[in-house]
């Protein structure tokens, strides 16, 4: 990393003097230019950097600009930035999907062939370091104003166990009792009804999207109805269509069921098994045994998934529905793997869902599918678009939730942070420090010295009213305090991310404001600049270094690590790399390592427990008595 060049005080003052001489010409402009010069001098001074850190812009070549919707740090140290269609309907319609790979070591940028629209998918690292990506966008939303024909989901029901599967051709007309007609948009097959040995019959059903044959309001059906299938020779109550409503209301984004592995070695996507359900805005969370649970999302026709969760097995590379784990959460729920193998839900989520279902934080027991709520969260109705993090070190099992707002486009936003200790006899949230401003979409990043960078976000929904919060703080879990750091210069609201780099810096990218001005009249533009934060620990002089050590380690094992002056090493941490989107990063965690000096290095012990330290690739950092971290040494933990 090259430190940004600092402006000498002489030049800053000279600028100030020159501009003062010109005050008579244009006083307000000149005064502000002088202020800028002094501010620039201040933020570039060594003393300032040593206490508040420093922000700098990443120089991204023009042809490599992408809409950063998802970001993950690969075991190669490169940052995978996935845009897919990037919330740009034109790109979606043109079938243009993007992924950018950036190498912080060489500053090399590379565009990656992106086979389908991973915009708003879920992702998580597998034990072998490949990134599993599942879901995404099958169709963009349609606003009511753009809808001419009433439409919706028709369920074709087969009540008869006799005969084989029935094919309903594309374009088949279904008629409501009142005469309204709808056409199927694709062919579907309906199985015969199931019949038990005792003779109990259960109807089978298949969903299909239908559109009204006739234009306008009159063709809509606003109530539940049974529809007759034109041309069917079967009795009316044997084979029929059923829909709750077929209207010209807004149609939400449709989810995709595709899934891929991104291989850090080949730098390519590899298609794997489809999910059992299509998902838009799902959370993928790694389990204790290395499998992955996919939760929530909007389905193939934009409906909230009602509790249908499924598991990916990395051995067979297949997805399987797990009806015994039926539980409903809003989209992108923040679910963290606990040492027990259960999942802790902090209450954070982003996007869609019922106002009442699945909003309360608690512990989800995956053995018996029970859910134990935890009390004490303040502003419990403002968990949407909040940030959540497993505070370092992970052994302490303390979690923080920060900011967030009311559901949808609610004007409510909170500056609350609350912390919960799951080791307590009766875990409950207790107040953390207030954020300087109420904020949605705060980016929260664990650093190797057991702190959390809290930066960006906006007070309004998607930055409405020019409400991006240009602030950065460091949270210290030991003192429960926030300390103000240097200000970022780029706002980060909806569709923004931040993650820890192997060299100790923090990269921030993305932001998708609805509007470009305070009056909310000019459409916003996706923010493509990337800004990088160097915390104060990078300005404390010499950093410790790791000269070598094993690349593959096992839980419970003690291994030797070559370091700079071993007596100066004060802590060692294994930090799991981030995979983040929509303020949701259930991957990042920092695990404390016990160690003793041994010759030109230290003997470090990898803790036990796959729930604490799930198999996979980690960054091993050592930190000295000044709090300065080394660069990371990558290890694979099994
Ligand atoms: Cu999104």
XYZ file of C-alpha atoms and ligand atoms in Angstrom:
639
model
C 0.000 0.000 0.000
C 1.362 3.400 -0.924
C 0.369 6.047 1.593
C -1.337 9.034 -0.043
C 0.994 11.990 -0.499
C 0.551 14.600 2.116
C 0.232 18.287 1.312
C 2.879 20.404 3.069
C 1.509 22.991 5.526
C 3.314 25.744 3.610
C 1.347 24.966 0.441
C -1.960 24.780 2.320
C -1.306 28.143 3.965
C -0.157 29.657 0.668
C -3.458 28.546 -0.853
C -5.268 30.106 2.085
C -3.326 33.383 1.710
C -3.933 33.569 -2.058
C -7.606 32.902 -1.615
C -7.880 35.438 1.217
C -6.508 38.068 -1.147
C -9.317 37.257 -3.555
C -12.113 37.415 -1.000
C -13.383 40.699 -2.396
C -14.116 38.970 -5.723
C -16.207 36.003 -4.543
C -16.231 35.782 -0.785
C -18.289 32.632 -0.050
C -16.519 30.467 -2.687
C -13.095 31.651 -1.597
C -13.807 31.078 2.084
C -14.961 27.562 1.360
C -11.851 26.900 -0.790
C -9.671 28.060 2.087
C -11.579 25.824 4.492
C -11.090 22.881 2.106
C -7.352 23.536 1.932
C -7.051 23.580 5.710
C -9.275 20.490 6.054
C -7.150 18.646 3.479
C -4.018 19.578 5.354
C -5.523 18.318 8.592
C -6.778 14.933 7.349
C -3.466 14.237 5.613
C -1.316 14.985 8.643
C 0.385 12.036 10.337
C -1.063 12.904 13.735
C -4.613 12.812 12.364
C -4.048 9.501 10.573
C -2.539 7.966 13.715
C -5.710 8.653 15.686
C -8.488 8.648 13.073
C -7.140 6.738 10.100
C -7.361 7.758 6.464
C -9.650 7.332 3.442
C -8.479 7.067 -0.153
C -10.181 6.429 -3.474
C -9.376 3.292 -5.447
C -8.407 4.047 -9.013
C -10.701 1.757 -11.028
C -10.229 1.838 -14.824
C -13.295 3.282 -16.575
C -14.115 0.045 -18.426
C -14.083 -1.876 -15.142
C -16.758 0.119 -13.339
C -19.562 -2.090 -12.009
C -22.581 -1.749 -9.742
C -21.299 -3.507 -6.631
C -24.297 -5.400 -5.234
C -22.397 -8.314 -3.650
C -18.800 -8.616 -2.443
C -16.714 -11.492 -1.118
C -13.061 -11.833 -0.176
C -11.612 -14.988 -1.754
C -8.865 -17.152 -0.218
C -6.530 -15.809 -2.917
C -6.866 -12.367 -1.321
C -8.861 -11.085 -4.298
C -12.183 -9.306 -3.941
C -15.090 -10.706 -5.957
C -17.598 -7.958 -6.734
C -20.859 -9.219 -8.244
C -23.242 -6.863 -10.014
C -25.312 -9.239 -12.142
C -27.642 -6.818 -13.919
C -26.792 -4.318 -11.161
C -30.388 -3.142 -10.584
C -30.408 -1.841 -14.162
C -33.390 -3.120 -16.152
C -31.715 -2.340 -19.480
C -28.759 -4.570 -18.586
C -31.194 -7.277 -17.515
C -33.120 -7.116 -20.765
C -29.886 -7.155 -22.771
C -28.744 -10.222 -20.796
C -25.625 -8.349 -19.645
C -24.446 -9.514 -16.237
C -21.193 -8.412 -14.628
C -18.656 -9.567 -12.052
C -15.386 -7.798 -11.258
C -12.365 -9.364 -9.592
C -9.860 -7.025 -7.934
C -6.473 -8.054 -6.588
C -5.404 -5.616 -3.840
C -1.831 -6.959 -4.053
C -1.234 -6.195 -7.727
C -4.098 -3.726 -8.243
C -5.184 -5.863 -11.181
C -8.842 -5.758 -12.307
C -10.527 -8.505 -14.303
C -14.095 -8.890 -15.550
C -15.521 -12.394 -15.054
C -18.027 -14.056 -17.395
C -21.313 -14.072 -15.458
C -23.733 -16.689 -16.812
C -27.001 -15.468 -15.271
C -28.445 -12.639 -13.223
C -27.054 -13.053 -9.702
C -28.468 -9.649 -8.716
C -29.843 -10.096 -5.161
C -28.754 -13.741 -4.773
C -27.403 -15.230 -1.532
C -23.837 -16.447 -0.961
C -21.606 -18.227 1.500
C -18.172 -19.887 1.538
C -17.920 -23.666 1.372
C -15.232 -25.468 3.423
C -13.008 -25.733 0.311
C -13.005 -21.954 -0.190
C -15.355 -21.881 -3.165
C -18.160 -19.345 -2.940
C -21.659 -20.816 -3.280
C -24.057 -18.362 -4.920
C -27.756 -19.221 -5.109
C -30.803 -17.422 -6.461
C -30.985 -14.059 -8.140
C -33.286 -12.301 -10.564
C -35.552 -14.068 -13.074
C -37.608 -11.006 -13.896
C -37.612 -7.340 -12.852
C -40.555 -5.872 -10.970
C -43.455 -4.329 -12.884
C -45.012 -1.195 -11.451
C -48.806 -0.838 -11.505
C -48.571 2.077 -13.946
C -46.887 -0.212 -16.508
C -49.422 -3.045 -16.277
C -52.122 -3.221 -18.965
C -53.309 -6.783 -18.460
C -54.375 -8.164 -15.088
C -52.146 -11.067 -14.107
C -51.025 -13.324 -11.311
C -50.448 -16.871 -10.158
C -53.050 -19.521 -11.059
C -52.899 -22.816 -9.185
C -53.995 -25.734 -11.369
C -55.526 -28.390 -9.126
C -56.065 -32.046 -9.882
C -58.494 -33.714 -7.439
C -58.529 -37.073 -9.181
C -56.070 -39.868 -8.400
C -57.020 -41.565 -11.658
C -55.242 -41.170 -14.976
C -51.692 -39.982 -15.524
C -50.194 -36.490 -15.347
C -52.121 -33.800 -17.254
C -50.333 -31.252 -19.435
C -51.857 -27.774 -19.623
C -50.498 -26.188 -22.805
C -49.131 -22.659 -22.999
C -51.952 -20.271 -23.954
C -54.711 -22.381 -22.379
C -57.646 -20.173 -21.353
C -59.085 -20.355 -17.822
C -62.461 -18.732 -17.162
C -63.775 -17.236 -13.901
C -67.479 -17.711 -12.972
C -68.042 -14.045 -13.914
C -66.563 -14.634 -17.400
C -63.097 -13.039 -16.996
C -60.549 -14.982 -19.055
C -56.850 -15.606 -18.415
C -54.207 -17.350 -20.462
C -51.324 -19.500 -19.188
C -47.887 -18.096 -20.090
C -46.178 -21.491 -20.233
C -46.987 -25.199 -20.366
C -47.260 -27.007 -17.026
C -47.790 -30.583 -15.936
C -50.138 -31.510 -13.075
C -49.702 -34.871 -11.390
C -52.697 -37.016 -10.390
C -53.939 -36.543 -6.811
C -52.283 -38.709 -4.154
C -54.327 -41.544 -2.629
C -53.386 -43.452 0.521
C -54.154 -47.174 1.076
C -56.969 -46.013 3.412
C -58.451 -44.155 0.462
C -57.639 -40.580 1.559
C -57.168 -38.376 -1.512
C -54.977 -35.250 -1.527
C -55.248 -32.998 -4.578
C -52.035 -32.199 -6.455
C -51.341 -28.704 -7.728
C -49.003 -26.701 -9.967
C -48.618 -22.919 -10.175
C -48.510 -21.033 -13.450
C -48.416 -17.318 -14.272
C -51.525 -16.196 -16.211
C -52.410 -12.980 -17.993
C -55.843 -11.551 -18.780
C -57.074 -12.105 -22.348
C -58.695 -8.659 -22.347
C -57.119 -5.326 -21.451
C -58.040 -3.017 -18.633
C -59.531 -2.902 -15.187
C -62.696 -4.838 -16.009
C -60.715 -8.009 -16.699
C -59.301 -8.123 -13.149
C -60.688 -10.537 -10.554
C -60.232 -9.177 -7.034
C -61.450 -12.182 -5.046
C -60.655 -15.884 -4.662
C -62.284 -17.890 -7.433
C -62.317 -21.257 -9.157
C -61.574 -21.164 -12.903
C -62.787 -23.590 -15.573
C -60.161 -24.861 -17.998
C -61.224 -24.356 -21.615
C -61.020 -27.483 -23.753
C -60.689 -29.845 -20.781
C -62.762 -33.001 -20.984
C -62.435 -33.552 -17.232
C -65.287 -32.749 -14.805
C -65.174 -29.128 -13.593
C -64.455 -30.049 -9.962
C -61.794 -32.583 -10.902
C -59.360 -30.381 -12.773
C -59.585 -26.603 -12.426
C -57.701 -23.400 -11.736
C -57.740 -21.468 -8.475
C -56.463 -17.956 -7.759
C -56.839 -15.615 -4.787
C -56.765 -12.497 -7.003
C -55.657 -11.620 -10.543
C -55.245 -7.869 -10.738
C -53.205 -5.019 -12.195
C -51.329 -4.477 -8.892
C -47.531 -4.067 -8.820
C -45.689 -7.314 -9.577
C -42.566 -7.920 -7.443
C -39.206 -9.191 -8.695
C -39.188 -12.902 -9.605
C -36.565 -15.103 -7.992
C -34.233 -17.514 -9.752
C -33.473 -21.081 -8.700
C -29.989 -21.372 -10.253
C -26.903 -21.908 -8.155
C -23.174 -21.678 -8.863
C -19.798 -22.210 -7.281
C -17.168 -19.550 -7.851
C -13.766 -21.224 -7.823
C -10.951 -18.895 -6.636
C -8.400 -21.098 -8.465
C -9.974 -21.050 -11.948
C -11.757 -17.704 -11.383
C -14.883 -19.081 -13.024
C -18.501 -19.826 -12.150
C -19.481 -23.487 -12.202
C -23.197 -24.244 -12.435
C -24.476 -26.706 -9.851
C -27.882 -28.130 -8.916
C -30.917 -25.811 -8.965
C -32.475 -24.982 -5.608
C -35.834 -26.631 -4.904
C -37.329 -23.108 -4.749
C -36.461 -19.948 -6.646
C -35.169 -17.259 -4.278
C -34.617 -13.517 -4.532
C -33.050 -12.008 -1.352
C -32.241 -15.298 0.437
C -29.710 -15.719 3.235
C -27.250 -18.587 2.862
C -25.638 -19.687 6.112
C -22.954 -22.338 6.606
C -23.779 -25.066 9.136
C -21.499 -26.861 11.580
C -21.103 -29.874 9.280
C -20.168 -27.794 6.219
C -23.587 -27.930 4.587
C -25.420 -24.696 3.730
C -28.935 -23.661 4.708
C -30.860 -21.328 2.353
C -33.596 -19.318 4.047
C -36.308 -16.912 2.878
C -36.594 -14.916 -0.353
C -39.199 -14.117 -2.975
C -40.100 -17.143 -5.123
C -40.351 -17.668 -8.891
C -43.418 -15.381 -9.085
C -42.298 -12.797 -6.519
C -44.188 -14.199 -3.525
C -42.676 -14.306 -0.019
C -41.524 -17.847 0.672
C -43.562 -19.114 3.610
C -41.072 -21.118 5.622
C -39.692 -23.337 2.845
C -35.991 -23.772 3.655
C -33.446 -26.065 2.003
C -29.928 -27.435 2.424
C -26.972 -27.693 0.016
C -24.610 -30.619 0.451
C -21.097 -29.780 -0.793
C -20.282 -33.500 -1.191
C -23.073 -34.187 -3.708
C -23.448 -30.550 -4.824
C -27.217 -30.890 -4.523
C -30.040 -29.012 -2.818
C -32.737 -30.745 -0.802
C -35.908 -29.304 0.736
C -36.062 -29.596 4.533
C -39.757 -29.352 5.415
C -38.933 -30.226 9.044
C -37.136 -26.842 9.248
C -40.233 -24.883 8.254
C -39.772 -21.341 9.608
C -40.551 -17.986 8.044
C -38.241 -14.960 8.112
C -38.269 -11.644 6.252
C -35.805 -11.520 3.336
C -32.024 -11.537 3.992
C -32.390 -12.511 7.667
C -29.129 -12.153 9.671
C -28.604 -15.750 10.854
C -25.308 -16.611 12.571
C -23.912 -20.077 13.250
C -23.485 -20.639 17.006
C -21.009 -23.049 18.700
C -23.942 -25.388 19.431
C -24.761 -25.609 15.713
C -27.961 -23.595 16.227
C -28.534 -20.266 14.501
C -28.851 -16.900 16.205
C -31.160 -14.452 14.468
C -30.351 -10.897 15.542
C -33.555 -9.526 13.985
C -31.745 -7.769 11.125
C -33.208 -8.280 7.663
C -33.486 -6.356 4.422
C -36.218 -5.946 1.898
C -39.493 -7.823 2.132
C -41.707 -9.714 4.520
C -44.673 -9.584 6.834
C -44.704 -6.862 9.484
C -45.377 -9.434 12.184
C -43.948 -12.789 11.111
C -40.310 -13.701 11.811
C -39.206 -10.263 13.009
C -38.363 -11.119 16.642
C -34.727 -12.041 17.403
C -33.935 -15.409 18.942
C -32.211 -18.762 18.769
C -33.336 -21.229 16.118
C -32.726 -24.788 17.251
C -32.118 -26.778 14.081
C -32.485 -30.128 15.840
C -36.140 -29.721 16.773
C -37.039 -26.555 14.795
C -37.994 -24.627 17.935
C -37.322 -20.902 18.222
C -36.515 -19.260 21.536
C -37.075 -15.509 21.424
C -34.632 -13.223 23.229
C -35.948 -10.060 24.932
C -34.706 -6.534 25.322
C -34.176 -5.262 21.777
C -35.054 -1.571 21.640
C -36.945 -0.254 18.601
C -37.954 -3.829 17.724
C -40.023 -2.602 14.774
C -36.948 -0.984 13.229
C -34.813 -3.989 12.362
C -35.160 -3.752 8.582
C -31.940 -2.554 6.890
C -30.087 -2.723 10.243
C -26.552 -4.069 10.528
C -25.557 -7.068 12.634
C -22.221 -8.506 13.632
C -20.828 -11.290 15.801
C -18.525 -9.145 17.924
C -14.860 -10.127 18.191
C -13.696 -12.448 19.584
C -16.312 -14.999 18.505
C -15.681 -17.065 21.675
C -17.523 -14.371 23.667
C -20.745 -14.950 21.675
C -21.768 -11.310 21.861
C -23.701 -9.833 18.959
C -24.473 -6.258 18.018
C -27.409 -4.886 16.032
C -27.064 -1.285 14.824
C -29.450 1.173 13.192
C -32.225 0.081 10.837
C -35.683 1.383 10.063
C -39.365 0.560 9.807
C -40.507 -1.780 7.061
C -40.577 -0.779 3.401
C -40.294 2.925 2.769
C -41.120 3.857 6.387
C -39.681 7.184 7.486
C -38.671 5.674 10.835
C -34.940 5.162 11.311
C -33.105 4.495 14.565
C -29.673 5.324 16.000
C -29.951 2.411 18.432
C -27.208 -0.132 18.928
C -27.925 -3.084 21.207
C -25.641 -5.882 22.322
C -26.519 -9.382 23.512
C -24.357 -11.914 25.361
C -25.483 -15.441 24.502
C -23.330 -16.901 27.278
C -25.566 -15.209 29.872
C -27.990 -17.399 31.812
C -30.919 -15.498 30.304
C -29.635 -13.733 27.182
C -31.186 -10.322 26.571
C -30.192 -7.226 24.623
C -28.597 -4.354 26.533
C -28.032 -0.828 25.166
C -24.892 -0.083 23.227
C -23.781 3.483 22.446
C -26.108 5.568 20.258
C -24.972 6.154 16.690
C -24.258 9.802 15.926
C -27.209 9.816 13.509
C -30.109 7.427 12.851
C -28.973 5.149 10.047
C -30.137 2.398 7.691
C -27.635 0.142 5.864
C -24.659 0.738 8.198
C -21.591 -1.199 7.030
C -19.928 -3.060 9.906
C -16.504 -4.651 9.548
C -14.478 -6.579 12.146
C -10.798 -5.573 12.369
C -7.916 -7.811 13.570
C -7.573 -5.767 16.812
C -11.067 -6.746 18.023
C -12.870 -3.603 16.958
C -15.671 -2.969 14.479
C -15.626 -0.284 11.789
C -19.136 1.201 11.521
C -19.448 3.396 8.458
C -21.830 4.786 5.859
C -25.547 4.189 5.526
C -28.295 6.773 5.188
C -30.975 8.150 7.460
C -33.723 7.998 4.846
C -34.895 4.920 2.942
C -32.426 4.491 0.048
C -30.771 7.824 0.837
C -34.020 9.806 0.386
C -33.727 13.538 1.072
C -29.975 13.451 0.467
C -29.535 11.602 3.736
C -26.304 9.641 3.222
C -24.352 9.660 6.492
C -20.702 10.494 5.830
C -19.396 9.158 9.124
C -17.098 6.406 10.305
C -16.682 5.147 13.875
C -14.737 2.395 15.592
C -16.708 0.337 18.087
C -14.760 -1.275 20.904
C -16.664 -4.250 22.387
C -14.460 -4.136 25.510
C -15.479 -0.592 26.483
C -18.846 -0.558 24.654
C -17.879 2.789 23.092
C -17.889 4.316 19.637
C -14.973 6.557 18.661
C -15.239 8.945 15.757
C -12.817 8.303 12.889
C -11.998 10.167 9.674
C -15.033 10.812 7.444
C -15.495 8.918 4.187
C -16.131 11.129 1.176
C -18.564 8.820 -0.651
C -22.048 8.031 0.674
C -23.091 4.387 0.918
C -26.767 3.487 1.245
C -28.857 0.692 -0.316
C -26.856 -2.000 -2.210
C -23.534 -1.066 -0.615
C -20.899 -3.261 1.043
C -17.704 -3.131 3.061
C -15.154 -5.796 3.962
C -11.773 -6.306 5.609
C -8.830 -6.779 3.220
C -5.908 -9.122 4.037
C -3.651 -6.072 4.507
C -5.865 -4.656 7.280
C -7.605 -1.989 5.209
C -11.398 -1.817 4.779
C -12.895 -1.507 1.292
C -16.298 0.182 0.801
C -18.258 0.033 -2.447
C -21.714 0.320 -4.011
C -24.727 2.493 -3.131
C -28.018 2.761 -4.933
C -29.830 5.967 -3.918
C -33.351 6.485 -5.226
C -32.721 10.166 -5.891
C -29.817 12.472 -6.661
C -31.118 15.584 -4.922
C -32.541 16.607 -1.559
C -35.997 17.279 -3.021
C -36.164 13.707 -4.371
C -37.068 14.835 -7.894
C -34.019 13.707 -9.928
C -33.487 9.919 -10.258
C -30.386 8.670 -8.429
C -27.365 7.028 -10.022
C -25.593 3.890 -8.854
C -22.385 4.845 -7.022
C -19.461 3.114 -8.747
C -16.567 4.691 -6.876
C -14.689 2.504 -4.421
C -13.202 4.068 -1.287
C -10.788 2.393 1.090
C -10.341 3.080 4.778
C -6.985 2.619 6.516
C -7.631 2.453 10.286
C -5.240 4.200 12.735
C -3.442 0.890 13.372
C -1.795 1.215 9.949
C -0.063 4.466 10.969
C 1.693 3.304 14.156
C 5.101 2.677 12.565
C 6.434 -0.823 11.947
C 3.914 -3.610 11.676
C 4.531 -7.144 12.889
C 4.881 -9.721 10.153
C 4.243 -13.408 9.607
C 7.178 -14.994 7.792
C 5.692 -18.447 7.380
C 3.564 -21.217 8.745
C 1.346 -24.087 7.669
C -1.398 -23.519 5.096
C -3.597 -26.408 6.263
C -4.463 -26.722 9.945
C -6.879 -28.739 12.009
C -9.093 -27.660 14.863
C -7.374 -28.462 18.167
C -3.910 -28.515 16.590
C -0.964 -26.382 17.757
C 1.199 -25.070 14.920
C 4.314 -22.927 14.703
C 4.173 -19.600 12.954
C 7.265 -17.606 12.019
C 6.859 -13.950 13.045
C 8.797 -10.751 13.529
C 9.926 -10.184 17.169
C 7.797 -12.827 18.912
C 7.950 -11.079 22.304
C 6.139 -8.109 20.751
C 3.152 -10.171 19.567
C 0.163 -9.462 21.787
C -2.685 -11.265 20.045
C -3.467 -13.685 17.247
C -6.792 -13.989 15.439
C -8.352 -16.083 12.706
C -10.681 -13.860 10.715
C -13.159 -15.521 8.375
C -13.436 -13.526 5.134
C -16.638 -11.613 4.383
C -19.331 -12.419 1.853
C -21.652 -9.448 2.078
C -24.744 -7.963 0.448
C -27.672 -5.785 1.581
C -26.016 -5.090 4.996
C -25.990 -8.845 5.551
C -22.669 -10.536 6.302
C -23.140 -13.712 8.295
C -19.657 -14.963 7.349
C -17.260 -12.540 9.044
C -16.123 -13.686 12.475
C -12.874 -13.343 14.406
C -11.601 -16.209 16.533
C -9.119 -15.681 19.358
C -6.035 -17.920 19.297
C -3.962 -18.872 22.339
C -0.212 -18.740 21.696
C 3.222 -18.829 23.307
C 6.508 -17.469 21.912
C 8.763 -20.156 20.489
C 12.090 -19.151 18.901
C 11.587 -16.889 15.896
C 7.843 -17.231 16.102
C 4.887 -18.401 18.120
C 3.072 -21.664 18.767
C -0.607 -21.008 18.120
C -3.441 -23.340 18.993
C -6.476 -23.621 16.742
C -9.592 -23.879 18.955
C -12.010 -26.782 18.795
C -15.625 -26.671 17.726
C -16.922 -26.486 14.169
C -19.759 -24.234 15.331
C -17.248 -21.692 16.591
C -14.760 -22.141 13.787
C -16.481 -23.694 10.785
C -14.254 -25.413 8.229
C -12.923 -23.107 5.578
C -10.274 -20.521 4.760
C -9.274 -17.870 7.299
C -6.925 -14.907 7.557
C -4.478 -15.337 10.424
C -3.390 -11.977 11.841
C -0.972 -11.209 14.666
C -1.111 -7.828 16.409
C 1.625 -6.087 18.394
C 1.555 -3.966 21.560
C 0.804 -0.825 19.501
C -2.311 -2.518 18.145
C -0.751 -2.761 14.684
C -1.779 -5.923 12.825
C 0.355 -7.967 10.458
C -0.769 -8.713 6.949
C -2.845 -11.886 6.866
C -1.446 -15.368 6.442
C -4.131 -17.558 4.823
C -4.896 -20.932 6.377
C -7.413 -23.628 5.629
C -9.074 -24.954 8.789
C -10.548 -28.459 8.829
Cu -31.391 -5.797 -3.753
